[in-house]
XYZ file of C-alpha atoms in Angstrom:
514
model
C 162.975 104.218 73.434
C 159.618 104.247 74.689
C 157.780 104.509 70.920
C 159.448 101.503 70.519
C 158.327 99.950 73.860
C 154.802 101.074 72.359
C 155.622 99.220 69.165
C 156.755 96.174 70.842
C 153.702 96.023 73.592
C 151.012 96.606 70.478
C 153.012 93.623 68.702
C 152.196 91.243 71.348
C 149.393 92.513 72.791
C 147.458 92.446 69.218
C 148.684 89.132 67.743
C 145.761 87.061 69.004
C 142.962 89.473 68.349
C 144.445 89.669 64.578
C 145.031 86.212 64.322
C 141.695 85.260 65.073
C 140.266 87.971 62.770
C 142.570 86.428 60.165
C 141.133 82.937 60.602
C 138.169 83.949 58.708
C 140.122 84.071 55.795
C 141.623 80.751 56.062
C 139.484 78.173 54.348
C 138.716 80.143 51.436
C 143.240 79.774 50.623
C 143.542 76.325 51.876
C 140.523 75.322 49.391
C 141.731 77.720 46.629
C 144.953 75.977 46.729
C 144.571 71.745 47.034
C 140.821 71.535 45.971
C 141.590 69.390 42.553
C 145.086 69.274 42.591
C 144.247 65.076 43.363
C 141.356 64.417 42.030
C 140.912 62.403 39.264
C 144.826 63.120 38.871
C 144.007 66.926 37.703
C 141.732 66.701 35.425
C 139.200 68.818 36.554
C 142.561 71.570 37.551
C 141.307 74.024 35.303
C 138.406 74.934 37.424
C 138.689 78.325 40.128
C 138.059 76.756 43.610
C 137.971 80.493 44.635
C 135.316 81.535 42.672
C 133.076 78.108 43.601
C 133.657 79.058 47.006
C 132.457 82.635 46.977
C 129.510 81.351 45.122
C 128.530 79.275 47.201
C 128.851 81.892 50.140
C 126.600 84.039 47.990
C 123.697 81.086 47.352
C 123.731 80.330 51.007
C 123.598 84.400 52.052
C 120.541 84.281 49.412
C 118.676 80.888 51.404
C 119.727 81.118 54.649
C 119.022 84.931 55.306
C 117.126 86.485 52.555
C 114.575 83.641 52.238
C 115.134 82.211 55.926
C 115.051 78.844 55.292
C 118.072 75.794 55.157
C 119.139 74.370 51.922
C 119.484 70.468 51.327
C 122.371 68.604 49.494
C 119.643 68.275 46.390
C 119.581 72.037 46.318
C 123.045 72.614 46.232
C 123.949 70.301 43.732
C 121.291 71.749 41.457
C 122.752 75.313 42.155
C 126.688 74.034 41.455
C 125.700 71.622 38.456
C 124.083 74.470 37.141
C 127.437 76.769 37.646
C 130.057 74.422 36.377
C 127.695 74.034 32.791
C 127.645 77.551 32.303
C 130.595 79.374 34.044
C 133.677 76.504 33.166
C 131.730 74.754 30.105
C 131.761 71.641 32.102
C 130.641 68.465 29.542
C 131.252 64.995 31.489
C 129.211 62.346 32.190
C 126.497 62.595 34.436
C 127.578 59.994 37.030
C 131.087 61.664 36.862
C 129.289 65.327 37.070
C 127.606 64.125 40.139
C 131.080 62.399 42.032
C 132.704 66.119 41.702
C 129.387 68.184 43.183
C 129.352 65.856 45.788
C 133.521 66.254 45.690
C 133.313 69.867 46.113
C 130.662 70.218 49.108
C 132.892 67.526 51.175
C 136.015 70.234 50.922
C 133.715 73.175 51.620
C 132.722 71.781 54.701
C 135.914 69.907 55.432
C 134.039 66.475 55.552
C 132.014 68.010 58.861
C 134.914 68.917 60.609
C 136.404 72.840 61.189
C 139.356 74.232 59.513
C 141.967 74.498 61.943
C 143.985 77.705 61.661
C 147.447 77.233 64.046
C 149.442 80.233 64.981
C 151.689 81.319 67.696
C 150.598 83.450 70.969
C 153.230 85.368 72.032
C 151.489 87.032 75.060
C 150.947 83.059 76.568
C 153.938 82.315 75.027
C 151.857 78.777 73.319
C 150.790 77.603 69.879
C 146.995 77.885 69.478
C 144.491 76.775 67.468
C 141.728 78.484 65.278
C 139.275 76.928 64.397
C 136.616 78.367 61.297
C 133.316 76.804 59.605
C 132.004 78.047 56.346
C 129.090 75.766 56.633
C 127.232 74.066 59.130
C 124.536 71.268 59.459
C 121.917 69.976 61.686
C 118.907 67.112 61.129
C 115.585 68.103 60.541
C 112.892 65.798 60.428
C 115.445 62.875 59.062
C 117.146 65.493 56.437
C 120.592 66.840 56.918
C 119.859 70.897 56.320
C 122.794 73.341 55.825
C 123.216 76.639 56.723
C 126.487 79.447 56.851
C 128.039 80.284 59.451
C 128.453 83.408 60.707
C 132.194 83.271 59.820
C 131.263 82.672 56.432
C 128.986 85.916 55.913
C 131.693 87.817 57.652
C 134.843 86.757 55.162
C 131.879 87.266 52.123
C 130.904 90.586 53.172
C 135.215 91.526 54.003
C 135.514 90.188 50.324
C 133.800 93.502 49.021
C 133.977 95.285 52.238
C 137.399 95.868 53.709
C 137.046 99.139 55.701
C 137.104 99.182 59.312
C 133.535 100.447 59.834
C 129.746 98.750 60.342
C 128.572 96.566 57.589
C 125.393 98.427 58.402
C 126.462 101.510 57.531
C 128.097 100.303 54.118
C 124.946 98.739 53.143
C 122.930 101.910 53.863
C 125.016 104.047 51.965
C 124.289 101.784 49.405
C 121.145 101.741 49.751
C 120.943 106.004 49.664
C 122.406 105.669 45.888
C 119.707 103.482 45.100
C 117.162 105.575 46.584
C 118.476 108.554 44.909
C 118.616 106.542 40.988
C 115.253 105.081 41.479
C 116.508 101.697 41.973
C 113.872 100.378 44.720
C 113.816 97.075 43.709
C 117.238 96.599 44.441
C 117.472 99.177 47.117
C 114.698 95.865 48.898
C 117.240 93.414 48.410
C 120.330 96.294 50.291
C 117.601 96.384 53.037
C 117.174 92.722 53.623
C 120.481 92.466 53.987
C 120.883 95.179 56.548
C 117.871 93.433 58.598
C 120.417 89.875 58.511
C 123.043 91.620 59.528
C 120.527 92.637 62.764
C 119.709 89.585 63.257
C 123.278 87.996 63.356
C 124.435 91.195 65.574
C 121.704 90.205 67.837
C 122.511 86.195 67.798
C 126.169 87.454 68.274
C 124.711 89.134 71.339
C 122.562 86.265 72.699
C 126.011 84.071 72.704
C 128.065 86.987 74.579
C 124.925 86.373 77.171
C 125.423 82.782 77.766
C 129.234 82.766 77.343
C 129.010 84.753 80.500
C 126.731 82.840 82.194
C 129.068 79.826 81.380
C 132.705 80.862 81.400
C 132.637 84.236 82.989
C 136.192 85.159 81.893
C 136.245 83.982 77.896
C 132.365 85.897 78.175
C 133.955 89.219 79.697
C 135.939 89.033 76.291
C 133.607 88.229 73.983
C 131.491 91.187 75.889
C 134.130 93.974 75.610
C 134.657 92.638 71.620
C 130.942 93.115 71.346
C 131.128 96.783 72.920
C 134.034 97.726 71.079
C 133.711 96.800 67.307
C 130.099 96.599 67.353
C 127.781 98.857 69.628
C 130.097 102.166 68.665
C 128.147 102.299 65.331
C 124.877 102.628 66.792
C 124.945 106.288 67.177
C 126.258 106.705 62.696
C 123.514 103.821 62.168
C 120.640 105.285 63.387
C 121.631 108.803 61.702
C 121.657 106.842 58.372
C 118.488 105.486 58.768
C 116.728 108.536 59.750
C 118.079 109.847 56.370
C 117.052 106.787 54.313
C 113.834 106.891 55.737
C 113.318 110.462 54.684
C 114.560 109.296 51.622
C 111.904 106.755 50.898
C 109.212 109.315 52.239
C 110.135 111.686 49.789
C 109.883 109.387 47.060
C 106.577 107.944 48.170
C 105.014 111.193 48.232
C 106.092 111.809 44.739
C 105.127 108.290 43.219
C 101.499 109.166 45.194
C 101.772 112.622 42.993
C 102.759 110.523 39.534
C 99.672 108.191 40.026
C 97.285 110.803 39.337
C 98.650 111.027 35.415
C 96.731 108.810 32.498
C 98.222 106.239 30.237
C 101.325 104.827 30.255
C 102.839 106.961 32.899
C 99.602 105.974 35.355
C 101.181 102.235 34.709
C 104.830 102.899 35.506
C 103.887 104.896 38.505
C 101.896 102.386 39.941
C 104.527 99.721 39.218
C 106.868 102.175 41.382
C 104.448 102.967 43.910
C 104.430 99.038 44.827
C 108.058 98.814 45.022
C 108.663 101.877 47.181
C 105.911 100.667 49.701
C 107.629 97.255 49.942
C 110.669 99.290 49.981
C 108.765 101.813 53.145
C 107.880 98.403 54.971
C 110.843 96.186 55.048
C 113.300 99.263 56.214
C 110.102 100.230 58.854
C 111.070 96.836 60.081
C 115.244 96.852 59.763
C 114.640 100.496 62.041
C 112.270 98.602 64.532
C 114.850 95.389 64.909
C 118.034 97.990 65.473
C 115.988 99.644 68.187
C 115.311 96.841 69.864
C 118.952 95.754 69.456
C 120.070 99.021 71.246
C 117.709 98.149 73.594
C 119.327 94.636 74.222
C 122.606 96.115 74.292
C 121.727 98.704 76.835
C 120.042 95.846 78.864
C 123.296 93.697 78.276
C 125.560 96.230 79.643
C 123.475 96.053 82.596
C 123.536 92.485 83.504
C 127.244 92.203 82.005
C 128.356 94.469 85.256
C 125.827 92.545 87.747
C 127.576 89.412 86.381
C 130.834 89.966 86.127
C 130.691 91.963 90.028
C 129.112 88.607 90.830
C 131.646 86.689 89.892
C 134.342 89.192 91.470
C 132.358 88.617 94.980
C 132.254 84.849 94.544
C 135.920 84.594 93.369
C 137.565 86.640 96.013
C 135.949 84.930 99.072
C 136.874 81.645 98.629
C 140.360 81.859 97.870
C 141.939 84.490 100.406
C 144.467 82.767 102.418
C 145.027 84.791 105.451
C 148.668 82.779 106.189
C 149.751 83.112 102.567
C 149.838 86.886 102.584
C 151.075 87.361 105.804
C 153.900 85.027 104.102
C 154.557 87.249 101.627
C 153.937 90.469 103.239
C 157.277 88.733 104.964
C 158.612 87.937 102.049
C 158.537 91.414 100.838
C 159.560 92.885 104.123
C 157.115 95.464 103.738
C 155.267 95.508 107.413
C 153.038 98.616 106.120
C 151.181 96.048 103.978
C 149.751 94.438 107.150
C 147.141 97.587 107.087
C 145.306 96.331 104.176
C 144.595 92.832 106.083
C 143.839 94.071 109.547
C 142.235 97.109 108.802
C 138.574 94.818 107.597
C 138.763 93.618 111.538
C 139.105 96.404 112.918
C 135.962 97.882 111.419
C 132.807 98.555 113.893
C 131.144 95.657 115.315
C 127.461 95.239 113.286
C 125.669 92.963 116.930
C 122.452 93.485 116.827
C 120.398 94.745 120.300
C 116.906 94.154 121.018
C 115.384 97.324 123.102
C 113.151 96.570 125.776
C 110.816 98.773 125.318
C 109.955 97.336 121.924
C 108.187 94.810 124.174
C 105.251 97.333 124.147
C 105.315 97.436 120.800
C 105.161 94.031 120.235
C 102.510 93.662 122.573
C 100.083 95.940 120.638
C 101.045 95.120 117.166
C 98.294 93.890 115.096
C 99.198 90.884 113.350
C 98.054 90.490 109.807
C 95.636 87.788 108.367
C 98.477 86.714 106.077
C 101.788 86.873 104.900
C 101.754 89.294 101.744
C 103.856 88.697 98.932
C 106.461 91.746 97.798
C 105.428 93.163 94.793
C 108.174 93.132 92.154
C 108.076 95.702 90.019
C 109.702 95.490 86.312
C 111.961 98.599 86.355
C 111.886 100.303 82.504
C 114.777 100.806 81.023
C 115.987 104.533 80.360
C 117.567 104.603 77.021
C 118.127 108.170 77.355
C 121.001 107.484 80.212
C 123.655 109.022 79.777
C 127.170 108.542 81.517
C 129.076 110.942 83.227
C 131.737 111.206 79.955
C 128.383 111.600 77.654
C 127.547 114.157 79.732
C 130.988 116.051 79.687
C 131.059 115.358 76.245
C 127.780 117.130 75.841
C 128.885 120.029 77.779
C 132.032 120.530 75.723
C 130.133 120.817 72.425
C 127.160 123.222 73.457
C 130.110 125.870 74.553
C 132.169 125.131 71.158
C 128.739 125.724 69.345
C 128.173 129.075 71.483
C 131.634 129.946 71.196
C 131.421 129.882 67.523
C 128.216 131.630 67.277
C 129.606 134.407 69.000
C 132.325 134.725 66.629
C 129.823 134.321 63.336
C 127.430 137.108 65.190
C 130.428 139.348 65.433
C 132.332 138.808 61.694
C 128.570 139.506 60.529
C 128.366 142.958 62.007
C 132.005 144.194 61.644
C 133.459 141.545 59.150
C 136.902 141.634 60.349
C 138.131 141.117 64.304
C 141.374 139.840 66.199
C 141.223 137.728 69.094
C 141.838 140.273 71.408
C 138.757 142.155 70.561
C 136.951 138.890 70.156
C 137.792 137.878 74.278
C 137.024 141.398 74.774
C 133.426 141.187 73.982
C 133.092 137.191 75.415
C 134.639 139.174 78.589
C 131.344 141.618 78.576
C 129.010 139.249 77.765
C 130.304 136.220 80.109
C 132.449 138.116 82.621
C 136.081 137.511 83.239
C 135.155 133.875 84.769
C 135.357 133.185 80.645
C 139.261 132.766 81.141
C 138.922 130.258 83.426
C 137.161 127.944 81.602
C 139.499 125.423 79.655
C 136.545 124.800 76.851
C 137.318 128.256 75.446
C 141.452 127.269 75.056
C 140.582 124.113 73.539
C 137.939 125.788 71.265
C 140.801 127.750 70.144
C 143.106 125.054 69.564
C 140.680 123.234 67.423
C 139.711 126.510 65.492
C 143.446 127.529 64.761
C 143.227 123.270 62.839
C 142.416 125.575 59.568
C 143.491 128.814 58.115
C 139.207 129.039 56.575
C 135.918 127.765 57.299
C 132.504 127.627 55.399
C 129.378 127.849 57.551
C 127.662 126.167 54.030
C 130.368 123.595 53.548
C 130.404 122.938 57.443
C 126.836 121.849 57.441
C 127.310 119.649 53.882
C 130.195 117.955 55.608
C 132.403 118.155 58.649
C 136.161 117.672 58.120
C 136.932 117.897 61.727
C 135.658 117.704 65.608
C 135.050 121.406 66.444
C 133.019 121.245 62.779
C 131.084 118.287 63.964
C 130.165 119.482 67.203
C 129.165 122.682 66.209
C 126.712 121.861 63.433
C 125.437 119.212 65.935
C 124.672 121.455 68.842
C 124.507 124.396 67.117
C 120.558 125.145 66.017
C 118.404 124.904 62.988
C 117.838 128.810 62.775
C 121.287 129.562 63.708
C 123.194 127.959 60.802
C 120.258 129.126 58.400
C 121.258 132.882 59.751
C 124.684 132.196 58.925
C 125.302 130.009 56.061
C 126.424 132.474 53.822
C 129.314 132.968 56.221
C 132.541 132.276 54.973
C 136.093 133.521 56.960
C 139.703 133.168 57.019
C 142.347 133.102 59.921
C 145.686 134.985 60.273
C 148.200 134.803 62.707
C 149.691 137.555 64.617
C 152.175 137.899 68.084
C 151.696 136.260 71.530
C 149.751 138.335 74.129
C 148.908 137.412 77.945
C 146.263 137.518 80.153
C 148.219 138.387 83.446
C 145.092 137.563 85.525
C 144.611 134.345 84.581
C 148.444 133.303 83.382
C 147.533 132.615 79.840
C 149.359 133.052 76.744
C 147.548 133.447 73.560
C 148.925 133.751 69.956
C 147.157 136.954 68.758
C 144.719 135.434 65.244
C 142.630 137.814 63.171
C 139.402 136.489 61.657
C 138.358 138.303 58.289
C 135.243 137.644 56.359
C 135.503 136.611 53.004
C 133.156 138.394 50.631
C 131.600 137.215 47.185
């Protein structure tokens, strides 16, 4: 019964938020399916709407963010008439050629208007309404420009994309295969897009700003989207680039080696040199832009809370109606509710007294020549903060790594031990207060997750948390003393610890050999 109050609860609870991540995907169908069903009574039905639209998507991504600039109506139809020739074998006449270019930009963006996506809310219990641009426009000078929206890099990049993870991250694991085949010229274009999607993270951010400032409910949504599906990745993100980076140092240092060679191989060095360094300098400036987003975000956090406590203050005090809850307290019959709107009057009176013998003071006081100003200081922010759960968090993965150190010191001395005379020696070297701390149970419990584990294969890749948290925590010289370690687990009978009121399945830990 209650899974299926869990069920029920995530049904309506997550229709908007998937709804509205659906909506995304809703002009590229509607377009696919009535583009040239009427035109020209379906002649031109043999071409893919589909494919013209993700196309398109692609020639914008290339203006609008690789080259940072807007494309005109000229542009486009230059880019499509140049498509329909050579992808459909398109042969009409030029006047007609031109009617369906300027056909097919009117349905991709809807004659100026959004696509509305309708759908059902079952939380509110209302239809609602979606609505989605692929492309937008603005005037320039007295020239209509167009650019994509950020809806419309989103459903391109989900095209290719589908995992639930950063779009940063899938590009730089991209871009470490083309590091590692050589491939710096494209590895520049991976990079470029990594810095655009940045720049639209930190646009994205900029609008969470002034939604609050503006509608402080709908901006305390947007805000806790922005936290949640976005800020989570930082952490994986900057990992990645620290690799890539070492990446691209490594192979600078060997083109700088490959330049000193004659002939040919002097040429194709050089002509790699020039990519990697253009390669070194735009992901320099991807790694600089991400830090200063997680510097935004850490600020935004900050002035989300002021905000939104604001806005707490400011809501509460106007509306309390002092005769309306003492209605309902009545209502309720509940008299022990009158505490909570008494007790605020009965606190101690804050009157102000004036002592007389501050007279004397007063007297003698030198005044000043004039007023001074207070001195604001701009307080720098502390981006190695860390909240009280970071903290615990922390905490919990330096003991797992010491736990597990102890256990690798002791299987390389003796090569076999049970649990027993493992908690006998953390006893000795810890004291009995060992028992009483809940990391070692849990420690345990993680460890008894697999019947082996591979100090080597454990650094390479961690398949769960207690491998992750060791070979984070645990140090450098440590895991280079034991990588050759390699040990299975075996279960055996239940023992207690009286003193503490533990029970403990009984495991023996044997060092594989070879």
């Amino acid at each position: 019964m209650a899974l299926k109050h869990v069920m029920i609860n995530d049904i309506i609870a997550e229709s908007n938020a998937r709804m509205q991540n659906l909506k995304k995907y809703y002009p590229f169908f509607v377009l696919n399916e009535t583009t040239f069903s009427q035109f020209k009574d379906g002649k031109f039905a043999y071409l893919d709407m589909g494919y013209i639209t993700l196309a398109t998507l692609r020639f914008f991504i290339n203006e609008n963010n690789f080259h940072e600039r807007d494309i005109t109506f000229e542009e486009f139809e230059a880019f499509m008439t140049e498509l329909l020739r050579r992808d459909f074998d398109l042969e009409t006449e030029p006047e007609e050629e031109k009617e369906l270019v300027g056909y097919i930009f009117d349905k991709l963006k809807n004659d100026g208007r959004a696509f509305e996506f309708k759908f059902y809310d079952p939380e509110e219990k209302k239809p609602r309404i979606a609505r989605v641009k692929l492309i937008d426009s603005r005037i320039y000078n007295g020239q209509v420009l167009y650019t994509i929206t950020a809806e419309g890099i989103e459903f391109y990049l989900d095209t290719k994309e589908v995992k639930e993870e950063s779009k940063i991250n899938i590009s730089q694991l991209l871009l470490e295969k083309m590091i590692t085949s050589n491939n710096f010229k494209g590895g520049i274009d991976v990079v470029k897009r990594i810095n655009a999607e940045v720049t639209r993270i930190k646009e994205k951010k900029e609008q969470v700003l002034k939604l609050l400032g503006i509608d402080i409910f709908e901006g305390e949504r947007a805000y806790e989207e922005y936290m949640d599906t976005i800020a989570k990745w930082f952490s994986e993100e900057q990992k990645l680039f620290t690799k890539n980076k070492a990446l691209v140092d490594k192979a600078v240092e060997k083109a700088s080696y490959g330049l000193s060679t004659d002939g040919e191989g002097k040429t194709s060095a050089s002509k790699a040199f020039t990519e990697i360094s253009r390669l070194e300098t735009e992901l320099k400036q991807t790694i600089y832009n991400h830090s200063q987003l997680i510097a935004e975000t850490v600020e935004l956090t900050q002035l989300a809370d002021n905000i939104i406590s604001r806005a707490k203050l400011r809501k509460l005090r106007p509306v309390f109606d002092f005769g309306k809850s003492f209605s309902d307290i009545m209502e309720k019959d509940e008299p022990a509710l009158m505490s909570y709107v008494l007790m605020p009057l009965f606190a101690p009176r804050l009157d102000k007294t004036f002592s007389v013998k501050s007279i004397d003071n007063i007297l003698t006081l030198r005044a000043d020549d004039g007023d001074k100003g207070e001195k604001v200081e701009k307080k720098e922010l502390d981006l190695d903060f860390m909240y009280e759960d970071e903290i615990l968090d922390e905490k919990i993965g330096m003991n797992f790594a010491k736990l597990f150190y102890e256990l690798l010191d002791q299987l390389n001395k003796w090569n076999k031990l049970t649990l027993k005379e493992y908690n006998g020696i953390l006893e000795i070297k810890f004291n009995k207060e060992i028992y009483a701390n809940r990391d070692l149970y849990a420690f345990l419990v993680h460890l008894a997750g697999k019947s082996s584990y591979s100090m080597k294969k454990m650094c390479e890749k961690q398949e769960t948390l207690l491998e992750e948290l060791v070979v984070t925590y645990m140090s450098d010289e440590d895991k280079d003393r034991f990588k050759d370690i390699e040990f299975t687990i075996s279960f055996g009978e239940e023992f207690e610890i009286e003193e503490y009121n533990a029970s403990l399945t009984d495991m023996t830990f044997e060092r594989r050999m070879g």
